[in-house]
Coordinates of N, CA, C and O in Angstrom, one line a residue:
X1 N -223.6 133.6 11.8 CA -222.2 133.7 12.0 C -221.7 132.3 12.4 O -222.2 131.3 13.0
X2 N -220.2 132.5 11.7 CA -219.8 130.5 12.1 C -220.0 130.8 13.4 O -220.2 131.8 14.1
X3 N -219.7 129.0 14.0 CA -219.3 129.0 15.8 C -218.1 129.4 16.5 O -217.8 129.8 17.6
X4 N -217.2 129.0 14.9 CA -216.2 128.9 15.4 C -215.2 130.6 15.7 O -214.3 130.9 16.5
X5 N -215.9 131.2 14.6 CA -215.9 133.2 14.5 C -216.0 133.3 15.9 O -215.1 133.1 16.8
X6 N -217.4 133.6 16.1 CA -218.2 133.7 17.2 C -217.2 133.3 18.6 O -217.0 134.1 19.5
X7 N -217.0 132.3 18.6 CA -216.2 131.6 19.9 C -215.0 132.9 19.6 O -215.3 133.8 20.4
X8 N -214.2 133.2 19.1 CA -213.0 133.8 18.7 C -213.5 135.4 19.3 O -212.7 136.0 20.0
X9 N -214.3 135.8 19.1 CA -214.8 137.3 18.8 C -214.9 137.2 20.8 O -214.2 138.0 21.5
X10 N -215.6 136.4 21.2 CA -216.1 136.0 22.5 C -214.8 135.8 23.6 O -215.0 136.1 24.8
X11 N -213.5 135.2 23.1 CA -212.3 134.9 23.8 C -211.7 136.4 23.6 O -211.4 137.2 24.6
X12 N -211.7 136.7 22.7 CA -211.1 138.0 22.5 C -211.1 139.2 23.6 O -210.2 139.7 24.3
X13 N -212.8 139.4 23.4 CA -213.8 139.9 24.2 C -213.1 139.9 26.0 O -212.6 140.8 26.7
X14 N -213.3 138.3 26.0 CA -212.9 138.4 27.4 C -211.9 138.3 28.0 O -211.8 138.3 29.2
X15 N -210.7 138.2 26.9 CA -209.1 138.6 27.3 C -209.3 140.2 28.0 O -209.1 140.8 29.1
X16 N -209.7 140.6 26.6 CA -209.7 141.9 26.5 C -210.4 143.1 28.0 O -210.2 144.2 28.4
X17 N -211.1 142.1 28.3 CA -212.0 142.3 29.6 C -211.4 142.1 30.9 O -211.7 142.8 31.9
X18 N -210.4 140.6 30.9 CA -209.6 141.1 32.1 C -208.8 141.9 32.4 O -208.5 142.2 33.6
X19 N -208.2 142.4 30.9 CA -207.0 143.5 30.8 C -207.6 145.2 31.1 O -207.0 146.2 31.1
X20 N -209.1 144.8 31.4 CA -209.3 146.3 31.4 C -209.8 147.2 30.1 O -210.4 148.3 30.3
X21 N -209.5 146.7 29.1 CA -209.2 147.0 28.0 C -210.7 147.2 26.6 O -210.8 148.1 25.7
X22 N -211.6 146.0 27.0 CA -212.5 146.0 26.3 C -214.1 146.6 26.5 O -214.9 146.8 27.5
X23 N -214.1 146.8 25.2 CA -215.5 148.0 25.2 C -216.4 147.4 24.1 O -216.0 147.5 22.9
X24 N -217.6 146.8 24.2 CA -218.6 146.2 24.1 C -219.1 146.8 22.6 O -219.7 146.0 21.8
X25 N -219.0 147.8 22.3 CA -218.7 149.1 20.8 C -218.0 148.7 19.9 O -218.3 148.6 18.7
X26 N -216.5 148.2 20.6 CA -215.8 148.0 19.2 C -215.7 146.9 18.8 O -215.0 146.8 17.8
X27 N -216.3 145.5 19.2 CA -216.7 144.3 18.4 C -217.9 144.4 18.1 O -218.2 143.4 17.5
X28 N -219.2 145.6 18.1 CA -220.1 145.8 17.8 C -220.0 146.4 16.1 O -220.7 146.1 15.1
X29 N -218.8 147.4 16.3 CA -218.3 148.3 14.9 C -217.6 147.3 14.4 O -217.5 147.8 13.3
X30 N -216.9 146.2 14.3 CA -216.7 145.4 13.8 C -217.3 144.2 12.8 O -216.9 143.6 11.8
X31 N -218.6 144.1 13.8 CA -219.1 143.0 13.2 C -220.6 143.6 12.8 O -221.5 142.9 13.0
X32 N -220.7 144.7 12.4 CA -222.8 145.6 12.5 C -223.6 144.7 12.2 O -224.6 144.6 12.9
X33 N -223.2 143.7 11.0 CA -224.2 143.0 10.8 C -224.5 141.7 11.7 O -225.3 140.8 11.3
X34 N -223.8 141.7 13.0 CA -224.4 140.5 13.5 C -224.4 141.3 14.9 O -224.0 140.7 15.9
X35 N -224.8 142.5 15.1 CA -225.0 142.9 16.2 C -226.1 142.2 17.2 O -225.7 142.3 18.4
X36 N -227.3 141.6 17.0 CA -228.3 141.3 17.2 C -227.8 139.9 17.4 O -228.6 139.6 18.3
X37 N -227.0 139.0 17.2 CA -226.8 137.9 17.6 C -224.9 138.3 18.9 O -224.7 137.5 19.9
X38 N -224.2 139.1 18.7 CA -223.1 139.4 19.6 C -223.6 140.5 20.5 O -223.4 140.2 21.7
X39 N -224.3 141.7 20.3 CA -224.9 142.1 21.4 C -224.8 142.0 22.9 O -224.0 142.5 23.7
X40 N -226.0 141.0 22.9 CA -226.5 140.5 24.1 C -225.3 139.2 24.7 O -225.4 138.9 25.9
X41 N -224.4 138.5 24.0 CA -223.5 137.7 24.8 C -222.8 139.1 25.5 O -223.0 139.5 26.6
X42 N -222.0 139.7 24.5 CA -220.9 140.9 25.2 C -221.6 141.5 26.1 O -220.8 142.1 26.9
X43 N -222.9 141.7 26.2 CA -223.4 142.6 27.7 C -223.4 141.7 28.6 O -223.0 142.1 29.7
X44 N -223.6 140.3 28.4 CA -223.4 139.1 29.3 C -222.3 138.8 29.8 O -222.3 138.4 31.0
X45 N -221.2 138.8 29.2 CA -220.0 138.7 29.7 C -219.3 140.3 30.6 O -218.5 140.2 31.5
X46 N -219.8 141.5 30.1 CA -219.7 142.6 31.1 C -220.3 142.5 32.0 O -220.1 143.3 33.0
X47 N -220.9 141.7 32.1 CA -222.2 141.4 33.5 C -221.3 140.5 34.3 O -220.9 140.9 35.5
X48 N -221.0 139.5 33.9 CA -220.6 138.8 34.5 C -218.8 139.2 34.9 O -218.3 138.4 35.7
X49 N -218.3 139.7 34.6 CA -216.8 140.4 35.0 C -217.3 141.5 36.2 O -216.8 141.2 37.3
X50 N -217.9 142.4 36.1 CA -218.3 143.4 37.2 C -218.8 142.3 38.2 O -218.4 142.3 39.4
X51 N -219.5 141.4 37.9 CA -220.1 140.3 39.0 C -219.0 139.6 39.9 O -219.2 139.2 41.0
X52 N -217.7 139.4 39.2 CA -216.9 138.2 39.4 C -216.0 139.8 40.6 O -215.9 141.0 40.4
X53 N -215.7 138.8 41.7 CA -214.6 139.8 43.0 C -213.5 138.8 42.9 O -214.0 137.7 42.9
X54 N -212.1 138.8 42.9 CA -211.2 138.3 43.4 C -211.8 138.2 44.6 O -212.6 138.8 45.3
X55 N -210.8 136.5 44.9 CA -210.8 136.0 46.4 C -209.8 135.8 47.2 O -208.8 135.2 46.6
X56 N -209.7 136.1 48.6 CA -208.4 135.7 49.0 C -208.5 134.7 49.8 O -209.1 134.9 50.9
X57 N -207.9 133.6 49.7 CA -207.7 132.7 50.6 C -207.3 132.4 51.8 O -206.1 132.2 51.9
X58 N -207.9 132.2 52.8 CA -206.7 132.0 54.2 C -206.0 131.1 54.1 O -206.3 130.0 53.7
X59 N -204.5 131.8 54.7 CA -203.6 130.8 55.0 C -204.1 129.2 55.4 O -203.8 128.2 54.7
X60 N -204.8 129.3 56.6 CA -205.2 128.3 57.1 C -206.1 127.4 56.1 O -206.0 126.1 56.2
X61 N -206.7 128.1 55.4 CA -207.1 126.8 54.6 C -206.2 126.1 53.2 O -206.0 124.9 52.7
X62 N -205.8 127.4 52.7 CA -204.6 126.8 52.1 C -203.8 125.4 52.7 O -203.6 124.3 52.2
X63 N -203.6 125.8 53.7 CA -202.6 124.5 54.4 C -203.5 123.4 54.7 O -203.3 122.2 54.4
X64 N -204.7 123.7 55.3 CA -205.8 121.7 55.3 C -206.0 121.5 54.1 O -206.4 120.3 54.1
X65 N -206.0 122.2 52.6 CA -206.5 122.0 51.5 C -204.9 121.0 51.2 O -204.9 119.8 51.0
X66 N -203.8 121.6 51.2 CA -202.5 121.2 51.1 C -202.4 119.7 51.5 O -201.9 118.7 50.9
X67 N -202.9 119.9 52.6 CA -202.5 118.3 53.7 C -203.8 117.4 53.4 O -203.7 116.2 53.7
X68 N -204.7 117.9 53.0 CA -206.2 117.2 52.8 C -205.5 116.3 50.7 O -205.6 115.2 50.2
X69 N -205.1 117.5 50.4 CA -204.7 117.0 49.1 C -203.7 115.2 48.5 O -203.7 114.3 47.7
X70 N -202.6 115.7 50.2 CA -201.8 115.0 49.9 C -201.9 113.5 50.7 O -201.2 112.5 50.5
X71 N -202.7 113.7 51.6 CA -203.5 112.2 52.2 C -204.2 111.8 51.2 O -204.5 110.6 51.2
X72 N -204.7 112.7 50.1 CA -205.7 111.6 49.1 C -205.0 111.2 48.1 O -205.3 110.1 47.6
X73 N -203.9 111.8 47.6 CA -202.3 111.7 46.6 C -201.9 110.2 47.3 O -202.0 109.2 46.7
X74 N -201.4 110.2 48.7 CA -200.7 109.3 49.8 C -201.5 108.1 49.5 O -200.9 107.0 49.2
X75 N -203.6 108.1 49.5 CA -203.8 106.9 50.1 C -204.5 106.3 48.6 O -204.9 105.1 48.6
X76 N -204.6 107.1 47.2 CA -204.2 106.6 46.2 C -203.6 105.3 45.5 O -203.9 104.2 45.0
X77 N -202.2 106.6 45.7 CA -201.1 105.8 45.6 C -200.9 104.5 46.5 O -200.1 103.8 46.0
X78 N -201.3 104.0 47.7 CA -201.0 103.0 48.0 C -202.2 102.0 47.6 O -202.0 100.7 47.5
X79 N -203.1 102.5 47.6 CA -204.3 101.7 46.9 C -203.6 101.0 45.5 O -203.6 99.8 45.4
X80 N -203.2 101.6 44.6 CA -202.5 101.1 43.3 C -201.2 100.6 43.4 O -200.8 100.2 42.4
X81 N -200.3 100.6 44.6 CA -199.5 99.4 45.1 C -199.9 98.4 45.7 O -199.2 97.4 45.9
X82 N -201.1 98.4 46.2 CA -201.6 97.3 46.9 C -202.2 96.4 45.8 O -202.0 95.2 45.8
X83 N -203.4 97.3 44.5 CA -204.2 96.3 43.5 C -202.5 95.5 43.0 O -202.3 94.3 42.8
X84 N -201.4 96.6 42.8 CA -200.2 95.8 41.7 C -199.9 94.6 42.3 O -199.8 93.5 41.8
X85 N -199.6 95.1 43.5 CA -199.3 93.7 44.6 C -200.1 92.1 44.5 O -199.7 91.0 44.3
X86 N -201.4 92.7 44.8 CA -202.0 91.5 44.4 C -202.3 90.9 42.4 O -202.7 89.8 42.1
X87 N -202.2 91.9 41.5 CA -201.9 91.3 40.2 C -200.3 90.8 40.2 O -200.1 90.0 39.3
X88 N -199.6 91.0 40.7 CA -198.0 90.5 40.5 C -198.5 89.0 41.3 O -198.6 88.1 40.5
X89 N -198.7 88.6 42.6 CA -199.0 87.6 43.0 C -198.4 86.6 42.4 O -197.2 86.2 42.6
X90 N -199.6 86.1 41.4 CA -199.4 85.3 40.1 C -197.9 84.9 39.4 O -197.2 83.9 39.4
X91 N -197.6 86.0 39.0 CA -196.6 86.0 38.4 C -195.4 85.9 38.8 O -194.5 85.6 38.0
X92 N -195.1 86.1 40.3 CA -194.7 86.1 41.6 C -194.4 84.6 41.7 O -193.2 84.3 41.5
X93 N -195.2 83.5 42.0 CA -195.4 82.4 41.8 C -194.9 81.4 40.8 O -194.6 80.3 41.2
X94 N -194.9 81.9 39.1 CA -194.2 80.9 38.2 C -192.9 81.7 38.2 O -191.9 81.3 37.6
X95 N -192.7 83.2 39.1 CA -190.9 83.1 38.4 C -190.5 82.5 39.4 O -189.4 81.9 39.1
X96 N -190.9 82.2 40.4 CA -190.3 81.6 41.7 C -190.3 79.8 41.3 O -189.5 78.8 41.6
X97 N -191.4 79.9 40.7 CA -191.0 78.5 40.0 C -190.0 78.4 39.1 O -189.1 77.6 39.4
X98 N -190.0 79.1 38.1 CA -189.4 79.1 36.9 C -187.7 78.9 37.5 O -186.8 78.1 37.1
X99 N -187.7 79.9 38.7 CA -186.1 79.7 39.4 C -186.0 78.5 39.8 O -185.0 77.9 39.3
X100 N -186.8 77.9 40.6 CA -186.6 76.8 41.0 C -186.4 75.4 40.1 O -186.1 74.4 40.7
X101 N -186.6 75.5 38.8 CA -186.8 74.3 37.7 C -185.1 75.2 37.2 O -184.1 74.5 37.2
X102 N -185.1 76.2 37.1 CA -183.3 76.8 36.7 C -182.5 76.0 37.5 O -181.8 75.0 37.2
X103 N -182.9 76.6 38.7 CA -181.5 75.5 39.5 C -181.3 74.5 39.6 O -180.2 74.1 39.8
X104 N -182.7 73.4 39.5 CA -182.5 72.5 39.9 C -181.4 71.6 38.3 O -180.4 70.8 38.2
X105 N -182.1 72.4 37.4 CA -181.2 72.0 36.0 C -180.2 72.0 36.1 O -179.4 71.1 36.2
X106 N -179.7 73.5 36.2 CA -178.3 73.7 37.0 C -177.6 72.8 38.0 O -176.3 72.7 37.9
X107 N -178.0 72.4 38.8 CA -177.6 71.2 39.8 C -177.5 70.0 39.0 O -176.3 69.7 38.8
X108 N -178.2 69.3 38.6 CA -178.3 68.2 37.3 C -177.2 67.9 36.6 O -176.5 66.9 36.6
X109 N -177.0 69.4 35.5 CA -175.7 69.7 34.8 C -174.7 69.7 35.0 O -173.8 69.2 34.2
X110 N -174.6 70.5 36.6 CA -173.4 70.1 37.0 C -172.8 69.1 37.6 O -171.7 69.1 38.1
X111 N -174.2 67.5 37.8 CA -173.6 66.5 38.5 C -173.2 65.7 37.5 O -172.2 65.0 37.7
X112 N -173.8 65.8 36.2 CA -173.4 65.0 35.0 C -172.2 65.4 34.5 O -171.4 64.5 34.2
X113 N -171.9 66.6 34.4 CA -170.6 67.1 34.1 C -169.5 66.5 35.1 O -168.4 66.2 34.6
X114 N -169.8 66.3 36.7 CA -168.8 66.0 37.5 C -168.7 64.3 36.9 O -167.6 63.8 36.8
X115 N -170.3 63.3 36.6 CA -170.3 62.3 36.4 C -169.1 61.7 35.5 O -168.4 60.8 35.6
X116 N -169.3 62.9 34.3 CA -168.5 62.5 33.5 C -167.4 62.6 33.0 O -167.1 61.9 32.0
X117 N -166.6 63.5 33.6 CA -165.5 64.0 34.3 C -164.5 62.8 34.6 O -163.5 62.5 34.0
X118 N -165.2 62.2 35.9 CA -164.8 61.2 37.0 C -164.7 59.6 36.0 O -164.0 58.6 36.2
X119 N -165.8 59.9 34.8 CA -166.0 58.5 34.2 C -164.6 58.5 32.8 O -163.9 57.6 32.3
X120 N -164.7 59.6 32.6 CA -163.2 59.9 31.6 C -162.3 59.8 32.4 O -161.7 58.7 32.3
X121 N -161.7 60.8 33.5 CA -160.3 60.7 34.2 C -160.5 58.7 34.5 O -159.4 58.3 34.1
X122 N -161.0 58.1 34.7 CA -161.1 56.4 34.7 C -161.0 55.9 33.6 O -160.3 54.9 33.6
X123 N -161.5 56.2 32.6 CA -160.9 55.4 31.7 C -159.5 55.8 31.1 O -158.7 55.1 30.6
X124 N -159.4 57.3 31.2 CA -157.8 57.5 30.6 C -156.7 56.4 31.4 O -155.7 55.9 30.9
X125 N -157.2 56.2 32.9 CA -156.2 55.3 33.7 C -156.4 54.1 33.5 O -155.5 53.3 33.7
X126 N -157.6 53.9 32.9 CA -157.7 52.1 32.8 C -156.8 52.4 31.8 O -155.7 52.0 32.2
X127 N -156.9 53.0 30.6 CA -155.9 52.6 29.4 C -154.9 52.5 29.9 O -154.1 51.6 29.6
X128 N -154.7 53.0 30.4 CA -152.4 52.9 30.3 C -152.1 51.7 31.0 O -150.9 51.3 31.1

């Protein structure tokens, strides 16, 4: 039988199993000739449903599970702002440069512009 059947007949099976619903006979009458290889899973999985009990959780641990979750969420996350922190560093460093070569251009530009400003309004006066 493919794997991929097989897996399908087996999901079925145990939908069908938590609904109450499934009987180990009628994927047997389904498939006769591979009784001997589905068989023995479907008694395996009956086995193991009667085996399996719902559990109920206490309150109480619910809530340390809750608060235990979210200190490891909390100290995570600051672990991966702290590695970013130190990869930005770097980069940190040439924009702060990069500003500092802006302005000082900026300063520059605008003394030459005042330079030349001051050096035209003078000669329009020399001429006259």
């Amino acid at each position: 039988m493919n794997d991929k059947v097989l897996i399908e007949i087996l999901a079925s099976h145990a939908d069908r199993l938590i609904k109450g619903e499934a009987r180990e006979g009628d994927y047997l009458a389904m498939f006769p000739d591979r009784r001997e290889e589905l068989g023995p899973l479907l008694t395996v999985a009956e086995k193991v449903k009667r085996a399996l009990v719902p559990v109920e959780v206490a309150p109480a641990f619910r809530q340390r599970l809750r608060k235990g979750l979210l200190a490891a969420a909390h100290q995570k996350l600051a672990q991966q702002t702290a590695d970013r922190g130190f990869a930005l560093a770097p980069r940190k460093g040439v924009l702060l440069g990069a500003a500092a070569l802006g302005s000082a251009v900026s300063v520059v530009g605008v003394i030459a512009y005042l330079i030349r400003s001051h050096a035209k309004a003078q000669h329009a006066t020399s001429a006259r």
